[in-house]
Amino acid sequence: MTSSNLPKHVAIILDGNGRWAAARGLARMQGHQHGAQAVRLSVRACRDRGIPYLTLYAFSVANWSRPKDEIDALMRICQEFAEGEHDELIRRGIAVQVVGDLEEIPTPTRRAMEKLVEDTAGGTEMTLALALSYGGRRDMANAMRALAVRARAGLVIPEEINEHSLRNFLTTSSMPDPDLIIRTGGEKRLSDFLLFEAAYAELFFTDTLWPDFTEATFEEAVATYSRRQRRYGRTGEQVRRLAAST
């Protein structure tokens, strides 16, 4: 597989931790702990293949409705990841950013994440984005609100607002749109993840539960992506002619 066939930005919906634990008679928290290992694997898989952007849907806005003990466990795991992977991410040149609303995250976890973002800012090999307290609809609503404020202040003309100006106010604005979105756990939906950005993303669904996610699963998703023809509204013949001319 050549680098031209690789996605530039992979996004993953991490699903199945609870079911993985239940199938083994374990507490849900243990499923989340095992899922953290799959996070490390996915980061390494992207880094080793030269894929420059990886976004992980770690905690959604809707996840705040889960039982408090599970939320607390997830926040601890996020904090442990930020602290435990800090030096390794710096060493590997991986810049970390957070998409979503960090202000809603408990203080110890938020501070650990903020330090990780700050200390890895110089990384140039890869960007790892963690979606925390993230919701695609809310992100779009916040972006539209910011644009409305600027329009009211006379800083932007309403007639000039388009998809590009809206994109600039999303929390994902520093990254390209995802080329490939992977969802584990057997479900086939986006669950409010990157709704604006996913307009032309290729989707890959697998029954593999997130703690069982392996490099082979990742390779299957990337190989499937490489075989698809991305037309962006063009015909297949147009795409072939364009590829031949470059």
mmCIF file of C-alpha atoms in Angstrom:
data_model
loop_
_atom_site.group_PDB
_atom_site.id
_atom_site.type_symbol
_atom_site.label_atom_id
_atom_site.label_comp_id
_atom_site.label_asym_id
_atom_site.label_seq_id
_atom_site.Cartn_x
_atom_site.Cartn_y
_atom_site.Cartn_z
ATOM 1 C CA MET A 1 0.000 0.000 0.000
ATOM 2 C CA THR A 2 1.516 3.326 -1.070
ATOM 3 C CA SER A 3 1.349 6.501 0.986
ATOM 4 C CA SER A 4 -0.984 8.012 -1.631
ATOM 5 C CA ASN A 5 -3.555 5.338 -0.791
ATOM 6 C CA LEU A 6 -3.411 6.030 2.928
ATOM 7 C CA PRO A 7 -5.902 8.311 4.665
ATOM 8 C CA LYS A 8 -4.465 11.549 6.004
ATOM 9 C CA HIS A 9 -6.923 11.664 8.889
ATOM 10 C CA VAL A 10 -8.438 8.646 10.642
ATOM 11 C CA ALA A 11 -11.177 9.085 13.247
ATOM 12 C CA ILE A 12 -12.378 6.267 15.483
ATOM 13 C CA ILE A 13 -15.550 5.791 17.522
ATOM 14 C CA LEU A 14 -14.431 3.665 20.464
ATOM 15 C CA ASP A 15 -17.395 1.386 21.130
ATOM 16 C CA GLY A 16 -17.847 -1.875 23.006
ATOM 17 C CA ASN A 17 -15.935 -1.531 26.276
ATOM 18 C CA GLY A 18 -18.960 -2.288 28.428
ATOM 19 C CA ARG A 19 -20.085 -5.269 26.369
ATOM 20 C CA TRP A 20 -16.544 -6.633 26.358
ATOM 21 C CA ALA A 21 -16.489 -6.528 30.147
ATOM 22 C CA ALA A 22 -19.999 -7.963 30.548
ATOM 23 C CA ALA A 23 -19.140 -10.937 28.321
ATOM 24 C CA ARG A 24 -16.312 -11.757 30.733
ATOM 25 C CA GLY A 25 -18.239 -11.154 33.953
ATOM 26 C CA LEU A 26 -16.187 -8.037 34.677
ATOM 27 C CA ALA A 27 -17.165 -4.560 35.787
ATOM 28 C CA ARG A 28 -17.644 -1.986 33.039
ATOM 29 C CA MET A 29 -14.689 -0.044 34.422
ATOM 30 C CA GLN A 30 -12.404 -2.944 33.546
ATOM 31 C CA GLY A 31 -13.635 -2.804 29.982
ATOM 32 C CA HIS A 32 -12.675 0.855 29.814
ATOM 33 C CA GLN A 33 -9.261 0.086 31.295
ATOM 34 C CA HIS A 34 -8.610 -2.568 28.651
ATOM 35 C CA GLY A 35 -9.855 -0.129 26.023
ATOM 36 C CA ALA A 36 -7.046 2.247 26.991
ATOM 37 C CA GLN A 37 -4.589 -0.324 25.631
ATOM 38 C CA ALA A 38 -6.365 -0.172 22.269
ATOM 39 C CA VAL A 39 -5.951 3.612 22.322
ATOM 40 C CA ARG A 40 -2.184 3.188 22.576
ATOM 41 C CA LEU A 41 -2.240 0.625 19.777
ATOM 42 C CA SER A 42 -4.215 2.890 17.436
ATOM 43 C CA VAL A 43 -1.837 5.794 18.046
ATOM 44 C CA ARG A 44 1.155 3.576 17.305
ATOM 45 C CA ALA A 45 -0.512 2.121 14.185
ATOM 46 C CA CYS A 46 -1.085 5.591 12.730
ATOM 47 C CA ARG A 47 2.354 6.834 13.697
ATOM 48 C CA ASP A 48 4.102 3.805 12.171
ATOM 49 C CA ARG A 49 2.220 4.214 8.872
ATOM 50 C CA GLY A 50 2.814 7.929 8.584
ATOM 51 C CA ILE A 51 -0.859 8.873 9.001
ATOM 52 C CA PRO A 52 -0.628 12.444 10.277
ATOM 53 C CA TYR A 53 -3.994 12.843 12.058
ATOM 54 C CA LEU A 54 -5.923 10.589 14.418
ATOM 55 C CA THR A 55 -9.080 11.615 16.277
ATOM 56 C CA LEU A 56 -10.514 9.393 19.007
ATOM 57 C CA TYR A 57 -14.095 9.782 20.259
ATOM 58 C CA ALA A 58 -13.259 9.282 23.921
ATOM 59 C CA PHE A 59 -16.238 10.855 25.712
ATOM 60 C CA SER A 60 -19.349 12.350 24.142
ATOM 61 C CA VAL A 61 -21.754 14.964 25.466
ATOM 62 C CA ALA A 62 -24.344 12.178 25.716
ATOM 63 C CA ASN A 63 -22.004 10.132 27.927
ATOM 64 C CA TRP A 64 -22.677 12.538 30.826
ATOM 65 C CA SER A 65 -25.976 10.683 31.264
ATOM 66 C CA ARG A 66 -24.161 7.484 32.304
ATOM 67 C CA PRO A 67 -23.926 6.384 35.971
ATOM 68 C CA LYS A 68 -21.656 8.640 38.045
ATOM 69 C CA ASP A 69 -19.263 5.848 39.012
ATOM 70 C CA GLU A 70 -18.690 5.014 35.350
ATOM 71 C CA ILE A 71 -18.132 8.666 34.451
ATOM 72 C CA ASP A 72 -15.660 8.997 37.323
ATOM 73 C CA ALA A 73 -13.810 5.887 36.110
ATOM 74 C CA LEU A 74 -13.624 7.232 32.550
ATOM 75 C CA MET A 75 -12.290 10.566 33.784
ATOM 76 C CA ARG A 76 -9.624 8.795 35.843
ATOM 77 C CA ILE A 77 -8.593 6.729 32.826
ATOM 78 C CA CYS A 78 -8.306 9.890 30.709
ATOM 79 C CA GLN A 79 -6.167 11.501 33.407
ATOM 80 C CA GLU A 80 -3.982 8.399 33.697
ATOM 81 C CA PHE A 81 -3.528 8.364 29.927
ATOM 82 C CA ALA A 82 -2.532 12.045 29.863
ATOM 83 C CA GLU A 83 -0.015 11.567 32.655
ATOM 84 C CA GLY A 84 1.239 8.103 31.746
ATOM 85 C CA GLU A 85 1.733 8.742 28.023
ATOM 86 C CA HIS A 86 3.079 12.292 28.438
ATOM 87 C CA ASP A 87 6.773 11.551 27.933
ATOM 88 C CA GLU A 88 6.248 8.928 25.222
ATOM 89 C CA LEU A 89 4.074 11.241 23.138
ATOM 90 C CA ILE A 90 6.690 13.995 23.376
ATOM 91 C CA ARG A 91 9.449 11.552 22.448
ATOM 92 C CA ARG A 92 7.528 10.390 19.382
ATOM 93 C CA GLY A 93 6.751 13.940 18.230
ATOM 94 C CA ILE A 94 2.987 13.571 18.638
ATOM 95 C CA ALA A 95 1.045 16.763 19.289
ATOM 96 C CA VAL A 96 -2.140 16.310 21.303
ATOM 97 C CA GLN A 97 -5.189 18.510 21.085
ATOM 98 C CA VAL A 98 -8.674 18.286 22.561
ATOM 99 C CA VAL A 99 -11.892 18.845 20.629
ATOM 100 C CA GLY A 100 -15.035 19.440 22.630
ATOM 101 C CA ASP A 101 -15.507 21.381 25.868
ATOM 102 C CA LEU A 102 -12.709 20.826 28.385
ATOM 103 C CA GLU A 103 -14.410 23.205 30.833
ATOM 104 C CA GLU A 104 -16.959 20.485 31.577
ATOM 105 C CA ILE A 105 -14.267 17.958 32.484
ATOM 106 C CA PRO A 106 -13.396 17.461 36.200
ATOM 107 C CA THR A 107 -10.473 19.629 37.298
ATOM 108 C CA PRO A 108 -7.780 16.916 37.781
ATOM 109 C CA THR A 109 -8.476 15.423 34.349
ATOM 110 C CA ARG A 110 -8.744 18.836 32.708
ATOM 111 C CA ARG A 111 -5.420 19.994 34.141
ATOM 112 C CA ALA A 112 -3.676 16.793 33.042
ATOM 113 C CA MET A 113 -5.082 17.215 29.526
ATOM 114 C CA GLU A 114 -4.171 20.883 29.358
ATOM 115 C CA LYS A 115 -0.604 20.091 30.395
ATOM 116 C CA LEU A 116 -0.402 17.308 27.800
ATOM 117 C CA VAL A 117 -1.652 19.649 25.068
ATOM 118 C CA GLU A 118 0.794 22.372 26.093
ATOM 119 C CA ASP A 119 3.824 20.116 26.460
ATOM 120 C CA THR A 120 3.283 18.259 23.166
ATOM 121 C CA ALA A 121 2.512 21.360 21.114
ATOM 122 C CA GLY A 122 5.881 21.166 19.373
ATOM 123 C CA GLY A 123 5.244 17.699 17.960
ATOM 124 C CA THR A 124 5.472 17.574 14.172
ATOM 125 C CA GLU A 125 5.201 13.864 13.366
ATOM 126 C CA MET A 126 1.500 13.399 14.072
ATOM 127 C CA THR A 127 -1.541 15.033 15.689
ATOM 128 C CA LEU A 128 -3.679 13.080 18.140
ATOM 129 C CA ALA A 129 -7.042 14.707 18.833
ATOM 130 C CA LEU A 130 -9.086 13.503 21.788
ATOM 131 C CA ALA A 131 -12.811 14.255 21.579
ATOM 132 C CA LEU A 132 -13.859 14.919 25.190
ATOM 133 C CA SER A 133 -17.306 16.159 26.152
ATOM 134 C CA TYR A 134 -17.776 16.473 22.402
ATOM 135 C CA GLY A 135 -20.934 16.619 20.341
ATOM 136 C CA GLY A 136 -21.062 17.407 16.647
ATOM 137 C CA ARG A 137 -24.391 19.251 16.801
ATOM 138 C CA ARG A 138 -23.287 21.371 19.733
ATOM 139 C CA ASP A 139 -19.984 22.177 18.036
ATOM 140 C CA MET A 140 -21.867 23.419 14.969
ATOM 141 C CA ALA A 141 -24.294 25.441 17.118
ATOM 142 C CA ASN A 142 -21.386 27.071 18.962
ATOM 143 C CA ALA A 143 -19.684 27.896 15.652
ATOM 144 C CA MET A 144 -22.872 29.481 14.303
ATOM 145 C CA ARG A 145 -23.261 31.483 17.522
ATOM 146 C CA ALA A 146 -19.703 32.792 17.189
ATOM 147 C CA LEU A 147 -20.362 33.809 13.603
ATOM 148 C CA ALA A 148 -23.614 35.514 14.614
ATOM 149 C CA VAL A 149 -21.762 37.554 17.249
ATOM 150 C CA ARG A 150 -19.220 38.676 14.656
ATOM 151 C CA ALA A 151 -21.996 39.526 12.206
ATOM 152 C CA ARG A 152 -23.798 41.614 14.845
ATOM 153 C CA ALA A 153 -20.551 43.463 15.535
ATOM 154 C CA GLY A 154 -20.143 44.185 11.827
ATOM 155 C CA LEU A 155 -17.003 42.070 11.525
ATOM 156 C CA VAL A 156 -18.515 39.774 8.935
ATOM 157 C CA ILE A 157 -21.221 40.279 6.325
ATOM 158 C CA PRO A 158 -23.975 37.612 6.605
ATOM 159 C CA GLU A 159 -23.985 37.139 2.838
ATOM 160 C CA GLU A 160 -20.326 36.139 2.985
ATOM 161 C CA ILE A 161 -20.855 33.348 5.510
ATOM 162 C CA ASN A 162 -20.313 29.941 3.932
ATOM 163 C CA GLU A 163 -19.230 26.440 4.881
ATOM 164 C CA HIS A 164 -15.582 27.515 5.057
ATOM 165 C CA SER A 165 -16.201 30.360 7.498
ATOM 166 C CA LEU A 166 -18.329 28.043 9.652
ATOM 167 C CA ARG A 167 -15.577 25.418 9.548
ATOM 168 C CA ASN A 168 -13.122 27.941 10.981
ATOM 169 C CA PHE A 169 -15.116 28.154 14.216
ATOM 170 C CA LEU A 170 -15.425 24.421 14.883
ATOM 171 C CA THR A 171 -13.154 22.948 17.550
ATOM 172 C CA THR A 172 -11.695 20.738 14.801
ATOM 173 C CA SER A 173 -10.696 23.706 12.635
ATOM 174 C CA SER A 174 -6.951 23.042 12.856
ATOM 175 C CA MET A 175 -7.282 19.601 11.246
ATOM 176 C CA PRO A 176 -8.352 18.398 7.801
ATOM 177 C CA ASP A 177 -11.670 16.596 7.536
ATOM 178 C CA PRO A 178 -11.449 12.872 8.293
ATOM 179 C CA ASP A 179 -10.870 10.596 5.324
ATOM 180 C CA LEU A 180 -11.787 7.427 7.211
ATOM 181 C CA ILE A 181 -14.075 6.940 10.196
ATOM 182 C CA ILE A 182 -13.890 3.590 11.972
ATOM 183 C CA ARG A 183 -16.535 2.421 14.427
ATOM 184 C CA THR A 184 -15.989 -0.661 16.530
ATOM 185 C CA GLY A 185 -18.614 -2.666 18.431
ATOM 186 C CA GLY A 186 -20.976 -3.574 15.605
ATOM 187 C CA GLU A 187 -23.138 -0.437 15.609
ATOM 188 C CA LYS A 188 -23.543 1.452 12.346
ATOM 189 C CA ARG A 189 -24.079 5.102 13.171
ATOM 190 C CA LEU A 190 -22.029 8.249 13.809
ATOM 191 C CA SER A 191 -23.541 9.082 17.214
ATOM 192 C CA ASP A 192 -23.056 12.853 16.888
ATOM 193 C CA PHE A 193 -19.388 12.500 15.898
ATOM 194 C CA LEU A 194 -17.840 14.955 13.407
ATOM 195 C CA LEU A 195 -21.173 15.454 11.631
ATOM 196 C CA PHE A 196 -20.034 18.455 9.589
ATOM 197 C CA GLU A 197 -16.534 17.143 8.967
ATOM 198 C CA ALA A 198 -17.665 13.634 7.953
ATOM 199 C CA ALA A 199 -19.494 14.783 4.827
ATOM 200 C CA TYR A 200 -17.177 12.848 2.487
ATOM 201 C CA ALA A 201 -15.520 10.446 4.907
ATOM 202 C CA GLU A 202 -15.354 6.748 4.119
ATOM 203 C CA LEU A 203 -17.009 4.681 6.855
ATOM 204 C CA PHE A 204 -15.764 1.352 8.188
ATOM 205 C CA PHE A 205 -17.815 -0.629 10.699
ATOM 206 C CA THR A 206 -16.503 -3.675 12.512
ATOM 207 C CA ASP A 207 -18.062 -6.061 15.038
ATOM 208 C CA THR A 208 -14.767 -6.065 16.954
ATOM 209 C CA LEU A 209 -15.255 -4.595 20.422
ATOM 210 C CA TRP A 210 -12.869 -1.768 21.217
ATOM 211 C CA PRO A 211 -10.711 -3.649 23.793
ATOM 212 C CA ASP A 212 -10.154 -6.350 21.141
ATOM 213 C CA PHE A 213 -9.072 -3.806 18.518
ATOM 214 C CA THR A 214 -5.764 -4.922 17.022
ATOM 215 C CA GLU A 215 -3.344 -3.759 14.390
ATOM 216 C CA ALA A 216 -4.926 -6.325 12.046
ATOM 217 C CA THR A 217 -8.324 -4.637 12.499
ATOM 218 C CA PHE A 218 -6.759 -1.274 11.784
ATOM 219 C CA GLU A 219 -5.001 -2.653 8.710
ATOM 220 C CA GLU A 220 -8.272 -4.097 7.411
ATOM 221 C CA ALA A 221 -9.964 -0.703 7.737
ATOM 222 C CA VAL A 222 -7.135 1.112 5.960
ATOM 223 C CA ALA A 223 -6.964 -1.527 3.211
ATOM 224 C CA THR A 224 -10.717 -1.207 2.663
ATOM 225 C CA TYR A 225 -10.335 2.558 2.438
ATOM 226 C CA SER A 226 -7.517 2.243 -0.118
ATOM 227 C CA ARG A 227 -9.758 0.210 -2.446
ATOM 228 C CA ARG A 228 -12.575 2.746 -2.488
ATOM 229 C CA GLN A 229 -12.861 5.429 -5.138
ATOM 230 C CA ARG A 230 -13.521 8.837 -3.644
ATOM 231 C CA ARG A 231 -15.477 10.805 -6.251
ATOM 232 C CA TYR A 232 -16.673 13.971 -4.451
ATOM 233 C CA GLY A 233 -19.622 14.259 -6.836
ATOM 234 C CA ARG A 234 -17.624 13.428 -9.975
ATOM 235 C CA THR A 235 -18.116 10.372 -12.136
ATOM 236 C CA GLY A 236 -15.747 7.443 -11.857
ATOM 237 C CA GLU A 237 -14.345 8.235 -15.302
ATOM 238 C CA GLN A 238 -13.591 11.826 -14.290
ATOM 239 C CA VAL A 239 -11.737 10.608 -11.218
ATOM 240 C CA ARG A 240 -9.672 8.181 -13.299
ATOM 241 C CA ARG A 241 -8.750 10.871 -15.839
ATOM 242 C CA LEU A 242 -7.807 13.275 -13.073
ATOM 243 C CA ALA A 243 -5.599 10.664 -11.418
ATOM 244 C CA ALA A 244 -3.929 9.872 -14.717
ATOM 245 C CA SER A 245 -3.104 13.519 -15.324
ATOM 246 C CA THR A 246 -1.364 14.026 -11.974
#
